[in-house]
Short mmCIF file of C-alpha atoms in Angstrom, two decimals:
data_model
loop_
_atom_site.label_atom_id
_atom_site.label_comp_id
_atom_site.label_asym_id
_atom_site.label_seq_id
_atom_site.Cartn_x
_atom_site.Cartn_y
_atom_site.Cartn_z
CA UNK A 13 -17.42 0.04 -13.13
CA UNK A 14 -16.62 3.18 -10.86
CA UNK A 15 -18.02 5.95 -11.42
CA UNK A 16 -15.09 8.14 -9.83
CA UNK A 17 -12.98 10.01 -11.64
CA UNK A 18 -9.45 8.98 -12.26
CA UNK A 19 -7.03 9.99 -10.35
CA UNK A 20 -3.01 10.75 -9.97
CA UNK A 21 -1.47 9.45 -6.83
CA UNK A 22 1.53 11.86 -5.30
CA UNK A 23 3.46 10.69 -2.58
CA UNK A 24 5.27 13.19 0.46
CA UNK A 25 8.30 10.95 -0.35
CA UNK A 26 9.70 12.77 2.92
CA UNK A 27 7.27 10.45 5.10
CA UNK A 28 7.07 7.49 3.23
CA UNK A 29 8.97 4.61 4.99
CA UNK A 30 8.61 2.17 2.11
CA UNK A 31 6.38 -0.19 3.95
CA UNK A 32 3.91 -1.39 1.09
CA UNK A 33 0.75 -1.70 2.15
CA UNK A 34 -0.61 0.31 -0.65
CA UNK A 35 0.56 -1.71 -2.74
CA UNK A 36 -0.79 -4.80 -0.76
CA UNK A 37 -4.15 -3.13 -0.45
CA UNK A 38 -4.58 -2.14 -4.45
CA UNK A 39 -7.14 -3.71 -6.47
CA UNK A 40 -5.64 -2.86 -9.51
CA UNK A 41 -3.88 -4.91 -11.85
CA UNK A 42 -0.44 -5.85 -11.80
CA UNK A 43 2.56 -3.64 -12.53
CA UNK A 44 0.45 -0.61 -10.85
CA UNK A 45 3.57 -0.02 -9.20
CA UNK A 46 6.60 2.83 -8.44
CA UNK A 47 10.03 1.91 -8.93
CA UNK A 48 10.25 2.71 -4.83
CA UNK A 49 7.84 -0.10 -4.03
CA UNK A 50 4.54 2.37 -3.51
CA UNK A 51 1.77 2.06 -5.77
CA UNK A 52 2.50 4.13 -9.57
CA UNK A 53 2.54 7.88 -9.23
CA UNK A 54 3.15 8.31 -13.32
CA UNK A 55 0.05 7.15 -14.55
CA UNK A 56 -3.71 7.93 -13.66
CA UNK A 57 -5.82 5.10 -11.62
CA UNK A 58 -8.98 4.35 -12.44
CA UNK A 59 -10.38 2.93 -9.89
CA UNK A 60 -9.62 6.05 -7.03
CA UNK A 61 -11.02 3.87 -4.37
CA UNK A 62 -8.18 5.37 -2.29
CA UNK A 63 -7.77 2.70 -0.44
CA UNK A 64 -3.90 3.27 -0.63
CA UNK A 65 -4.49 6.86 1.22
CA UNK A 66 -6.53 5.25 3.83
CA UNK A 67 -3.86 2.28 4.88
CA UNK A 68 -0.58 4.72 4.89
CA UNK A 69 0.72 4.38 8.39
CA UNK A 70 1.95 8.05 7.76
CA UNK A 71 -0.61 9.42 6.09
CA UNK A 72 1.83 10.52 3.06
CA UNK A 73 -0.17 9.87 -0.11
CA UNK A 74 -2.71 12.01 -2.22
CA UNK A 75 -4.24 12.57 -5.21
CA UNK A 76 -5.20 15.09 -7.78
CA UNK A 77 -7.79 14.42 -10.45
CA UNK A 78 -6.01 13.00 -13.51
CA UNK A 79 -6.74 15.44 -16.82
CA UNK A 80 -7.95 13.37 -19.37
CA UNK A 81 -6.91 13.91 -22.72
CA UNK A 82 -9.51 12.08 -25.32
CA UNK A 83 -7.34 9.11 -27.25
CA UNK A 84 -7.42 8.88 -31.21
CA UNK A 85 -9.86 6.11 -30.70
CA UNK A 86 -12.59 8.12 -28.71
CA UNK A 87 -11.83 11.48 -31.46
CA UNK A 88 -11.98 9.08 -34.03
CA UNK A 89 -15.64 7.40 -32.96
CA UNK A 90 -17.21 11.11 -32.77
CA UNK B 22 21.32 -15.46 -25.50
CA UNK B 23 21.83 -17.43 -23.53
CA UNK B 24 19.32 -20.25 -22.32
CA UNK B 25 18.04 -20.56 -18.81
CA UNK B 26 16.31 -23.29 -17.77
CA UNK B 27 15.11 -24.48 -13.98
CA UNK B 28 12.89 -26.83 -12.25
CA UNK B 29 11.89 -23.85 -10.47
CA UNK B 30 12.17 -20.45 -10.36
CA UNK B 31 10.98 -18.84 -6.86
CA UNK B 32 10.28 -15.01 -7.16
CA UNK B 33 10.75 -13.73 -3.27
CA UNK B 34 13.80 -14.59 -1.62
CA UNK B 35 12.21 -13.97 1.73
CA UNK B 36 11.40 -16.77 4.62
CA UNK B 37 8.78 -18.67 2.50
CA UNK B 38 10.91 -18.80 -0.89
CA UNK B 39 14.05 -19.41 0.82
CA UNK B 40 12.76 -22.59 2.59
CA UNK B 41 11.22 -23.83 -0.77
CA UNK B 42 14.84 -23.60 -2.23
CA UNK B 43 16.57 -25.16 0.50
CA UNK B 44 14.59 -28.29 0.31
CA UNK B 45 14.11 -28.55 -3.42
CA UNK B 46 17.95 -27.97 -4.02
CA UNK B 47 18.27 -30.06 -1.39
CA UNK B 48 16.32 -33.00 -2.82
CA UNK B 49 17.97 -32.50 -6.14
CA UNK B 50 15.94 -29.96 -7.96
CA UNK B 51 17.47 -27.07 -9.90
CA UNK B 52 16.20 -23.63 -8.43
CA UNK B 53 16.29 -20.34 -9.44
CA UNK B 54 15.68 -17.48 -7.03
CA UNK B 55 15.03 -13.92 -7.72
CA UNK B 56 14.67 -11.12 -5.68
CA UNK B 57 14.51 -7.73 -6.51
CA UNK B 58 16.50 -6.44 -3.65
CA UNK B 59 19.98 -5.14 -3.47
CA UNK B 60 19.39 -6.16 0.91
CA UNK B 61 17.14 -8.71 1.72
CA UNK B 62 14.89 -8.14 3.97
CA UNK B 63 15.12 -4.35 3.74
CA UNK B 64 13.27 -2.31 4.91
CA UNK B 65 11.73 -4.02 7.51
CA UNK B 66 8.05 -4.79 7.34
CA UNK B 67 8.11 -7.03 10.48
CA UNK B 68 8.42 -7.09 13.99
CA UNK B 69 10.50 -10.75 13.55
CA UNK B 70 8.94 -12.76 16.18
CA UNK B 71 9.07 -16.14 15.44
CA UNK B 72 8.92 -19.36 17.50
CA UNK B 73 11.79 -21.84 18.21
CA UNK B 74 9.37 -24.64 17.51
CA UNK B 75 8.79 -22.67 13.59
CA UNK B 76 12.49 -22.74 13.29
CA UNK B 77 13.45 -26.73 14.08
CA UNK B 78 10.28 -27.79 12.03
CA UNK B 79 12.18 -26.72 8.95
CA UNK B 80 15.66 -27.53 10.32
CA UNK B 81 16.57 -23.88 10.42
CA UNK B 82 20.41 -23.97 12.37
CA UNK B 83 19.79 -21.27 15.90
CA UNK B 84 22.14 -19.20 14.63
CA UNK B 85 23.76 -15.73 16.72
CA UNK B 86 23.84 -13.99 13.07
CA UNK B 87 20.38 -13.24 13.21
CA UNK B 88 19.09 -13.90 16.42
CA UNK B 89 18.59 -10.80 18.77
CA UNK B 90 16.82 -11.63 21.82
CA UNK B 91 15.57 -14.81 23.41
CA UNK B 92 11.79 -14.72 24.42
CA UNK B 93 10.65 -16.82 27.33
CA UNK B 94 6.77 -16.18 27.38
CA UNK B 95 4.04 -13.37 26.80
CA UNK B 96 2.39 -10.90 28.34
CA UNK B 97 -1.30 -9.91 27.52
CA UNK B 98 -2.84 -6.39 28.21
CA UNK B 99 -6.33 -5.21 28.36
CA UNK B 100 -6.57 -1.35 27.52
CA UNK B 101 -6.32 -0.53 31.35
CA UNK B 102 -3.01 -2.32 31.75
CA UNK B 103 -4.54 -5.22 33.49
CA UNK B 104 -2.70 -8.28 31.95
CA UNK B 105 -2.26 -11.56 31.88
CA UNK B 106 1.41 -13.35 31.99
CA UNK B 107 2.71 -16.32 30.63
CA UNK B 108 6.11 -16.59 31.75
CA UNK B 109 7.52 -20.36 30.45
CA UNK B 110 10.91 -19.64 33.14
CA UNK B 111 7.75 -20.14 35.79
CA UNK B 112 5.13 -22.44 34.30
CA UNK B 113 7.89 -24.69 32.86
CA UNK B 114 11.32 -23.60 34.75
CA UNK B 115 12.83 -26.91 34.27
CA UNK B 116 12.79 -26.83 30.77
CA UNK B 117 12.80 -22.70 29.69
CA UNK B 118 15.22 -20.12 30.39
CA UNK B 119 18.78 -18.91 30.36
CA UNK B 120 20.24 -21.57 32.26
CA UNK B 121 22.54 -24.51 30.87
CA UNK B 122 20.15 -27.30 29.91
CA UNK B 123 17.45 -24.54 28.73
CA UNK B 124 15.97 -23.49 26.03
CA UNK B 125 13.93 -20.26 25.32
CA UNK B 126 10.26 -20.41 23.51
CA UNK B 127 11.27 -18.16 20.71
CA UNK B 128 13.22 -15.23 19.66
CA UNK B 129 12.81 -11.41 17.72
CA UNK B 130 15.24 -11.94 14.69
CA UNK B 131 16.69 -9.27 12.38
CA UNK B 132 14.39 -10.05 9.30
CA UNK B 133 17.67 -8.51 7.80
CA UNK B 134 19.84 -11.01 9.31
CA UNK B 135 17.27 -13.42 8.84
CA UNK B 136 16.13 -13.07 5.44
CA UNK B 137 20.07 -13.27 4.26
CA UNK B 138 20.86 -16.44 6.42
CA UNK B 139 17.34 -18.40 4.69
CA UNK B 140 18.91 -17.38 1.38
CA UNK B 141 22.90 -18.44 2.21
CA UNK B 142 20.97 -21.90 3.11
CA UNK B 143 19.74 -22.52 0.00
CA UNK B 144 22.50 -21.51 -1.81
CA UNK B 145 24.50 -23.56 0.10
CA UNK B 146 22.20 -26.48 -0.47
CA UNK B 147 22.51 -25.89 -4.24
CA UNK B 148 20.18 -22.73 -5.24
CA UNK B 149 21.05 -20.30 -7.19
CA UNK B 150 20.10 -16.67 -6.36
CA UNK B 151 19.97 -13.39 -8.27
CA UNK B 152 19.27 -10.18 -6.36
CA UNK B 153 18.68 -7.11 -8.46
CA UNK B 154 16.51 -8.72 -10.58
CA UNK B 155 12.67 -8.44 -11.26
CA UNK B 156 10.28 -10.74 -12.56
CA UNK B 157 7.61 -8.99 -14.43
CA UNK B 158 5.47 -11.74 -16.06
CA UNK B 159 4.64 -15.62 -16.66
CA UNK B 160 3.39 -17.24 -20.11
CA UNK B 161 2.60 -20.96 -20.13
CA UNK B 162 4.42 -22.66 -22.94
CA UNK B 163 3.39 -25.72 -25.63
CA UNK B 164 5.60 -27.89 -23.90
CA UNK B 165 4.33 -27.90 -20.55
CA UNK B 166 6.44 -25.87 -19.20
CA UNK B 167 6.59 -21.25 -18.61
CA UNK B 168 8.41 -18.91 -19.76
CA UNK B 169 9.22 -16.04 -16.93
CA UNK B 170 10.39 -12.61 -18.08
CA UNK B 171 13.07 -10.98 -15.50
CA UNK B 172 14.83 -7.80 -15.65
CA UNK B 173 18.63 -8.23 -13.94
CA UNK B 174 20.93 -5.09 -13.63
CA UNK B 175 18.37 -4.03 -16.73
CA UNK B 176 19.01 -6.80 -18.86
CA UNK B 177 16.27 -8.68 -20.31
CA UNK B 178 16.32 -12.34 -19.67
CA UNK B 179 13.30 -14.81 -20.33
CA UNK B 180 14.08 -18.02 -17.85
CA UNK B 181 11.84 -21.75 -18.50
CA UNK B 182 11.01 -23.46 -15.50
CA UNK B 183 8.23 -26.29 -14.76
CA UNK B 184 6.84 -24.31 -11.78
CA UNK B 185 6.91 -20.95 -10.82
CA UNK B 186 6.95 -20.38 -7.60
CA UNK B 187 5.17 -16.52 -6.12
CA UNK B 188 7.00 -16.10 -2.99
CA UNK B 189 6.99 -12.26 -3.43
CA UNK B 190 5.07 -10.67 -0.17
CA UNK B 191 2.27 -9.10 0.58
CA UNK B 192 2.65 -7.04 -2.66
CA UNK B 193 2.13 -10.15 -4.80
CA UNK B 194 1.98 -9.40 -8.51
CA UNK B 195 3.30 -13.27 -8.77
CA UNK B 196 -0.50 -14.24 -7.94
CA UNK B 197 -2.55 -11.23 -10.19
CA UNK B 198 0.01 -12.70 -13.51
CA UNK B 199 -2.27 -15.77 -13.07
CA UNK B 200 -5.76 -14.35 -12.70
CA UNK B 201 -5.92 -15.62 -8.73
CA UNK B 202 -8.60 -13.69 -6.64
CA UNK B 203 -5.56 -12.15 -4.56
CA UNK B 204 -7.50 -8.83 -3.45
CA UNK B 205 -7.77 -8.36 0.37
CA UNK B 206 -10.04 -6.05 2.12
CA UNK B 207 -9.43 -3.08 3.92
CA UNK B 208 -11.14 -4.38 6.75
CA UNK B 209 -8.44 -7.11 7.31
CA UNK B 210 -5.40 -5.47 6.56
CA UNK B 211 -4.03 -3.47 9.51
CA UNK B 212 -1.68 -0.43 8.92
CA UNK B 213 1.20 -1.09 11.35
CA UNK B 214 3.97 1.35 12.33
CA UNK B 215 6.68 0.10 14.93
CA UNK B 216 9.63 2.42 16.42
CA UNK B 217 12.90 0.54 17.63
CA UNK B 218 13.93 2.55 21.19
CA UNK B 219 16.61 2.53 23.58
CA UNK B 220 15.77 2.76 26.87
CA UNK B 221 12.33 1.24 27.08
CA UNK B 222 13.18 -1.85 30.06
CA UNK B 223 11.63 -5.52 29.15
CA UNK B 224 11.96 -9.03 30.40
CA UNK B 225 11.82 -11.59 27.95
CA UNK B 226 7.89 -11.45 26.80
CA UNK B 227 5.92 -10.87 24.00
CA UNK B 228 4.22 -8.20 25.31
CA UNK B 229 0.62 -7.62 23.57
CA UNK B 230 -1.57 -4.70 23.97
CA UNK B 231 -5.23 -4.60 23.45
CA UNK B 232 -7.67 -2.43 23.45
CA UNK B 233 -9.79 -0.19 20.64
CA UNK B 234 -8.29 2.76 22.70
CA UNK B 235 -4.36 2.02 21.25
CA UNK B 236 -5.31 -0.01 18.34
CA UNK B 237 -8.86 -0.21 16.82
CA UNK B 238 -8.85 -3.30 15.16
CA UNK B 239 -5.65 -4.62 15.78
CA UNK B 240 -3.58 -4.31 18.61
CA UNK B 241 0.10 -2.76 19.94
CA UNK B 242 2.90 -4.80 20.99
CA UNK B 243 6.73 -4.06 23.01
CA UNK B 244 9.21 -6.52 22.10
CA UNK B 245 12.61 -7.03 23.62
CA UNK B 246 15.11 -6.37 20.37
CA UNK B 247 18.32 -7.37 21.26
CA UNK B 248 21.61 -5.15 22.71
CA UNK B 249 18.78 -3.43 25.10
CA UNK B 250 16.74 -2.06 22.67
CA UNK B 251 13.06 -2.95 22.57
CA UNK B 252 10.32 -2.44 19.49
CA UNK B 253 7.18 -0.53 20.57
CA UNK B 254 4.62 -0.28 17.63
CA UNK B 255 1.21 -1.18 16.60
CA UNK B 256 -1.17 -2.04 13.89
CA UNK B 257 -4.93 -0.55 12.97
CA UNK B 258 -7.52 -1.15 10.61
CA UNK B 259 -8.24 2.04 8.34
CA UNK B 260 -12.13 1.49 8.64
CA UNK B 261 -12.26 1.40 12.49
CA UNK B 262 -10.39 4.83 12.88
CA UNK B 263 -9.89 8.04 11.43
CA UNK B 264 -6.20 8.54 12.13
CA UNK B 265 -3.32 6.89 11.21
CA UNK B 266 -1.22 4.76 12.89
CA UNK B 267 1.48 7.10 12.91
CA UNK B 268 -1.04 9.01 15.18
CA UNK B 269 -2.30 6.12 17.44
CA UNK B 270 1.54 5.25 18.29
CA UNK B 271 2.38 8.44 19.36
CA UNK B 272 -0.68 8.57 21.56
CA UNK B 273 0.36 4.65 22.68
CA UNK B 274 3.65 6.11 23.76
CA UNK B 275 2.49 9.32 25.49
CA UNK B 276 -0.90 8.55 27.04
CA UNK B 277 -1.23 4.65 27.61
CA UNK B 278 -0.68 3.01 31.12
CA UNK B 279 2.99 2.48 29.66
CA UNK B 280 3.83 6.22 29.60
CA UNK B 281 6.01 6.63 31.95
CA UNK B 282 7.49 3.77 31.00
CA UNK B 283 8.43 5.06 27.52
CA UNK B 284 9.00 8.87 28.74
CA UNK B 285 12.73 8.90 27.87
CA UNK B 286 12.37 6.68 25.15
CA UNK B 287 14.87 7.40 21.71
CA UNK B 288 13.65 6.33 18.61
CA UNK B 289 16.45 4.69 16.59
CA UNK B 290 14.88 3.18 13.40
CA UNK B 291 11.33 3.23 11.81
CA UNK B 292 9.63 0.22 10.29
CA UNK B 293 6.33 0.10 9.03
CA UNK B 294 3.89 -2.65 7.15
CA UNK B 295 0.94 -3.79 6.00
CA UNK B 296 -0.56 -6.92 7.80
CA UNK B 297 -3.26 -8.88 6.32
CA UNK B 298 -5.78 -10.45 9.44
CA UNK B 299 -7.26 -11.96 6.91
CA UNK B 300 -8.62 -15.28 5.68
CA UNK B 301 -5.68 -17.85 3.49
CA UNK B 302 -6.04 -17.15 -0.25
CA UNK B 303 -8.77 -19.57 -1.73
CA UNK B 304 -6.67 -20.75 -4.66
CA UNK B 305 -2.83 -20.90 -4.23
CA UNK B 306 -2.08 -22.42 -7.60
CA UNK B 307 -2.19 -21.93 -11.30
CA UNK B 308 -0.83 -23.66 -14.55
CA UNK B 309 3.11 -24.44 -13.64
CA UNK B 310 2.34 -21.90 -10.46
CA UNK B 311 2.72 -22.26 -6.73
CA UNK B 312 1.95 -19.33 -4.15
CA UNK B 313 3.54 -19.55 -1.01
CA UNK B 314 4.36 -16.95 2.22
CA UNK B 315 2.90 -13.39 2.35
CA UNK B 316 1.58 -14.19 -1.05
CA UNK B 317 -0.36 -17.12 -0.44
CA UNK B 318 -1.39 -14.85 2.35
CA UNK B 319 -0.29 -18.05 5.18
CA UNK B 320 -0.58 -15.45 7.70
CA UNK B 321 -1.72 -15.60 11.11
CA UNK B 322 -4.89 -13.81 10.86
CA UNK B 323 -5.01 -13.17 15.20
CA UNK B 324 -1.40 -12.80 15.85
CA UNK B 325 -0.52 -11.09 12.55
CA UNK B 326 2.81 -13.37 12.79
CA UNK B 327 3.56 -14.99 9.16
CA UNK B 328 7.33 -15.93 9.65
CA UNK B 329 6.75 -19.28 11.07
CA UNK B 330 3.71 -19.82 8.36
CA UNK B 331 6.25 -18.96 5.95
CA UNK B 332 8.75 -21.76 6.60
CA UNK B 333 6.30 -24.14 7.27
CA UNK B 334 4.41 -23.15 4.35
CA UNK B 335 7.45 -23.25 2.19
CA UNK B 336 8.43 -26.71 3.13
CA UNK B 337 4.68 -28.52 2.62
CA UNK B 338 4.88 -26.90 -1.46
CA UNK B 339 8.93 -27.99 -1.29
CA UNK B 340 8.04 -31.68 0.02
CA UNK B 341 4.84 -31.62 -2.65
CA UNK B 342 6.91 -30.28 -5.59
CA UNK B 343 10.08 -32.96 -4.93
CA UNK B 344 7.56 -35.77 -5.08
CA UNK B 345 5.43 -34.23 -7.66
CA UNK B 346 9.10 -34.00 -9.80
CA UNK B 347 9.70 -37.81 -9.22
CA UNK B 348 7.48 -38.97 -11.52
CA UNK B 349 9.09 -37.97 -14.87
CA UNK B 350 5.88 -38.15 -16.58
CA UNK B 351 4.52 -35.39 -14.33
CA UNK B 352 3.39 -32.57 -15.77
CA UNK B 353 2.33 -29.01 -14.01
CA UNK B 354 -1.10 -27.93 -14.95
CA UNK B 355 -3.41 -26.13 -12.03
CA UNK B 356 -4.51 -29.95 -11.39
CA UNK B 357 -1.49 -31.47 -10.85
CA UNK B 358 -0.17 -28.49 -8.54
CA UNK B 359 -3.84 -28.91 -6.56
CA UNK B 360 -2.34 -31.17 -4.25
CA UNK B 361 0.43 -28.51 -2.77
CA UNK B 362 -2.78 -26.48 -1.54
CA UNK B 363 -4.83 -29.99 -0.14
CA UNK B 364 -1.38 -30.93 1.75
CA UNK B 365 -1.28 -26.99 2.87
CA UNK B 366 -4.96 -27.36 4.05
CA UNK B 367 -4.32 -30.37 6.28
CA UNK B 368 -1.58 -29.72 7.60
CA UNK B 369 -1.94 -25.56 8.59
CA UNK B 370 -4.59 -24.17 6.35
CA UNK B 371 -7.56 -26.02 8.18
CA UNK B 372 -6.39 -24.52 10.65
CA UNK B 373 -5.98 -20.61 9.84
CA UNK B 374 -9.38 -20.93 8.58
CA UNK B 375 -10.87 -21.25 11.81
CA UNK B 376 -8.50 -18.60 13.28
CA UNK B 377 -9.80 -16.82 10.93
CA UNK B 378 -13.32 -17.41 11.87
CA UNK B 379 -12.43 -16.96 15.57
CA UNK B 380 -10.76 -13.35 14.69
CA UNK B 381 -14.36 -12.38 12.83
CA UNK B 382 -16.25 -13.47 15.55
CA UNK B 383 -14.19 -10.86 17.63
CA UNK B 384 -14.52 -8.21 15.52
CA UNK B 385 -18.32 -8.29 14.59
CA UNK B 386 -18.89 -7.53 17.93
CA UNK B 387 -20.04 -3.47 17.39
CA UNK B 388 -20.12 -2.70 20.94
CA UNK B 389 -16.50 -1.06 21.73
CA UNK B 390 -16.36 -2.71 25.55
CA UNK B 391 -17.60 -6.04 24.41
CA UNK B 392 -15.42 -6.36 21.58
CA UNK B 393 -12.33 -5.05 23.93
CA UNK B 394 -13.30 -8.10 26.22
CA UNK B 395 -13.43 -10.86 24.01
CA UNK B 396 -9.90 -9.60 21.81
CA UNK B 397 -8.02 -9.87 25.23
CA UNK B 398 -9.68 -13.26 25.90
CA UNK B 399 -8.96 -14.55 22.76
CA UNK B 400 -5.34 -13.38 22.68
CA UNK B 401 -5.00 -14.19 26.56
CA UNK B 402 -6.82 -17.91 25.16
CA UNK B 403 -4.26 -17.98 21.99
CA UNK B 404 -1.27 -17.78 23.65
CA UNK B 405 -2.40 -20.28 26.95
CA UNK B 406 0.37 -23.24 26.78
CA UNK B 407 -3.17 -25.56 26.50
CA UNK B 408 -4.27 -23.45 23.37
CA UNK B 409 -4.66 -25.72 20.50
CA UNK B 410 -3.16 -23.58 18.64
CA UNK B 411 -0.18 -23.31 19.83
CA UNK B 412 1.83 -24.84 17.01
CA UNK B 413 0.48 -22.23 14.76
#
């Protein structure tokens, strides 16, 4: 397991030319995807190996650390 | 609701999934393809150099819809501009060039063009094709057959086929539904950018341009591209620079041996893509599953070309799956699909693999000079009208 910290992808839609090769290069499961063919911007990733960042051609994608709220389950195993 | 019900349903209407309709519809079969598009091939992820050779093996008409420019030859360039030319109109002059009687090598195609004239083949040969609509999952059913789940227009529509058929890119969920180990390393997938120009001059070559000085781990190319344009762009591996390729095309165009050459150049479209150099995927089948294409990553892992491994590709799992279907006690578990990957294998795959291994061998070199030298020798070697390889 990583030990990052989950992160939220945002994309400078402004550079990004659609070219998918974050989505090509992301480990995670399927359906980690945007409507516009990047990888998913609504929803926090796991993984943050930031791959995706590294293979943009135009450098247009970052990240902020995802806030995580606790789920029922974890408030409910306290 | 209605029922839907195929032999196969092909997810990707691109090169690869196209050819696998055109000879199963051909051969009888009933074939589904969908493709999420509204335009296929759109936006373009590819330079669209493909061979003349790639397009008779799979009886592909030469067609002016999507051709743009004839190619004659190549031209190879160390990262001082030193090269090395393989001009067919002068090696083989009786056979290649313009002239009645001759016949170029291969062409750059309009992947738009393209992509759209693979489909209109199969539908003419009996496929059925649905753009706007996504596929979003597989299950395997009782009766030996799956189940697909697509969204069209956003409708919901579940569509049984015997074999499913992942022809759906580089960005392959097709493959990750079934479990396959489709995860490719950053070390051999190259970031590529490419800018069509006007007024950039060429002659008819491939030209290829090496060098960890314009593209660390990969390598920049100028195609000709049709009404006088040409394609100027180039591909890099995120571990073996800091910058992007954005950055290492704009310092191609302005400080490379070819600068003066591109000083009044006009950037009229931008096209980018991610290109695996990377190994075939291990296991290209599943219960009632084929990969093919991008997805089954049949990519040339030196040349970074995977339109001609696409159509070849596609026809080896067509021919398998129409004499697979013969039998009609066949059924489509990962064992009976098996043989689509051996006939892949002997035919191509065998020989990828050791591309592959001859692409490593360049790149493990750590010292920047050495490993210059041997990526111009082996492209200089690859593209030699002796190279074994040739056909590839």
């Amino acid at each position: 397991m990583s030990k990052k910290k989950p992160v939220i992808f945002d994309i400078g839609w402004n550079a990004c030319i659609n070219c998918g090769a974050c989505v090509a290069i992301c480990p995670q499961e399927a359906g980690f995807i945007s409507p516009f063919d990047t990888i998913a911007v609504d929803r926090p990733c796991d993984i943050a190996c930031l791959l995706c960042e590294d293979i943009c051609p135009v450098r247009t994608i970052t990240h902020r650390e995802a806030v995580m709220v606790p789920t029922a389950a974890a408030l409910l195993a306290l | 609701m209605t029922k839907f019900e195929y032999d196969l349903l092909i997810v990707g209407s691109g090169p690869a999934g196209a050819t696998v309709a055109r000879y199963a519809a051909n051969a009888g079969l009933s074939v589904l393809i969908v493709d999420k598009k509204q335009e296929l091939g759109s936006p373009i992820q590819c330079s669209g150099a493909v061979s003349r050779h790639a397009l008779e093996e799979v009886e592909l008409p030469l067609d002016e819809e999507y051709i743009l420019e004839p190619i004659y030859g190549f031209a190879i360039y160390n990262q001082v501009g030193e090269s090395t030319k393989i001009d067919y109109r002068k090696i083989k002059g009786d056979e290649y060039g313009s002239g009645p009687g001759k016949k170029p090598l291969g062409y750059v195609v309009d992947r738009r063009r393209f992509d759209r004239y693979c489909m209109t083949q199969a539908e003419r040969a009996g496929a059925e094709t649905w753009l706007k609509t996504e596929a979003s999952g597989y299950a395997t059913l009782p009766d030996g057959r799956c189940a697909v789940s697509v969204k069209r227009y956003n409708e919901d529509i579940e569509i049984t086929c015997k074999v499913l058929v992942g022809a759906d890119g580089l960005m392959s969920q097709v493959g990750k539904w079934a479990g396959l180990q489709t995860h490719i390393r950053i070390t051999e997938l190259a970031g590529c950018l490419q800018f069509i120009v006007d007024n950039v001059e060429t002659e008819g070559l491939l030209e290829i341009i090496t060098g960890h000085e314009w593209a660390p781990g990969g390598y920049a190319w100028v195609f000709p591209k049709g009404h006088g344009y040409a394609e100027i762009g180039l591909g890099v591996i995120p571990t073996m620079t800091k910058q992007p390729a954005q950055w290492h095309l704009d310092k191609f165009i302005k400080q490379s041996f070819f600068k003066e050459r591109f000083a009044n150049c006009r950037i009229l479209e931008v096209q980018g893509g991610g290109v695996p150099l990377a190994a075939p995927l291990r296991t290209q089948y599943a219960d009632n599953l084929v990969l093919v294409g991008d997805a089954a990553r049949h990519v040339n892992p030196i040349t970074g070309g995977g339109i001609h491994t696409a159509l070849n590709g596609g026809k080896i799992a067509a021919n398998f799956l129409i004499e697979h279907f013969q039998n009609p006690a066949a059924t489509f578990t990962a064992k009976d699909l098996k043989g689509y990957q051996d006939a892949w294998l002997a035919e191509l795959g065998d020989k990828m693999w050791s591309l592959y291994h001859k692409k490593t061998a360049v790149f493990h070199h750590e010292d920047i000079p050495t490993r210059d030298a041997y990526l111009y020798e082996t492209m200089s070697d690859y593209f030699d009208p002796h190279s074994e390889y040739k056909k590839i």
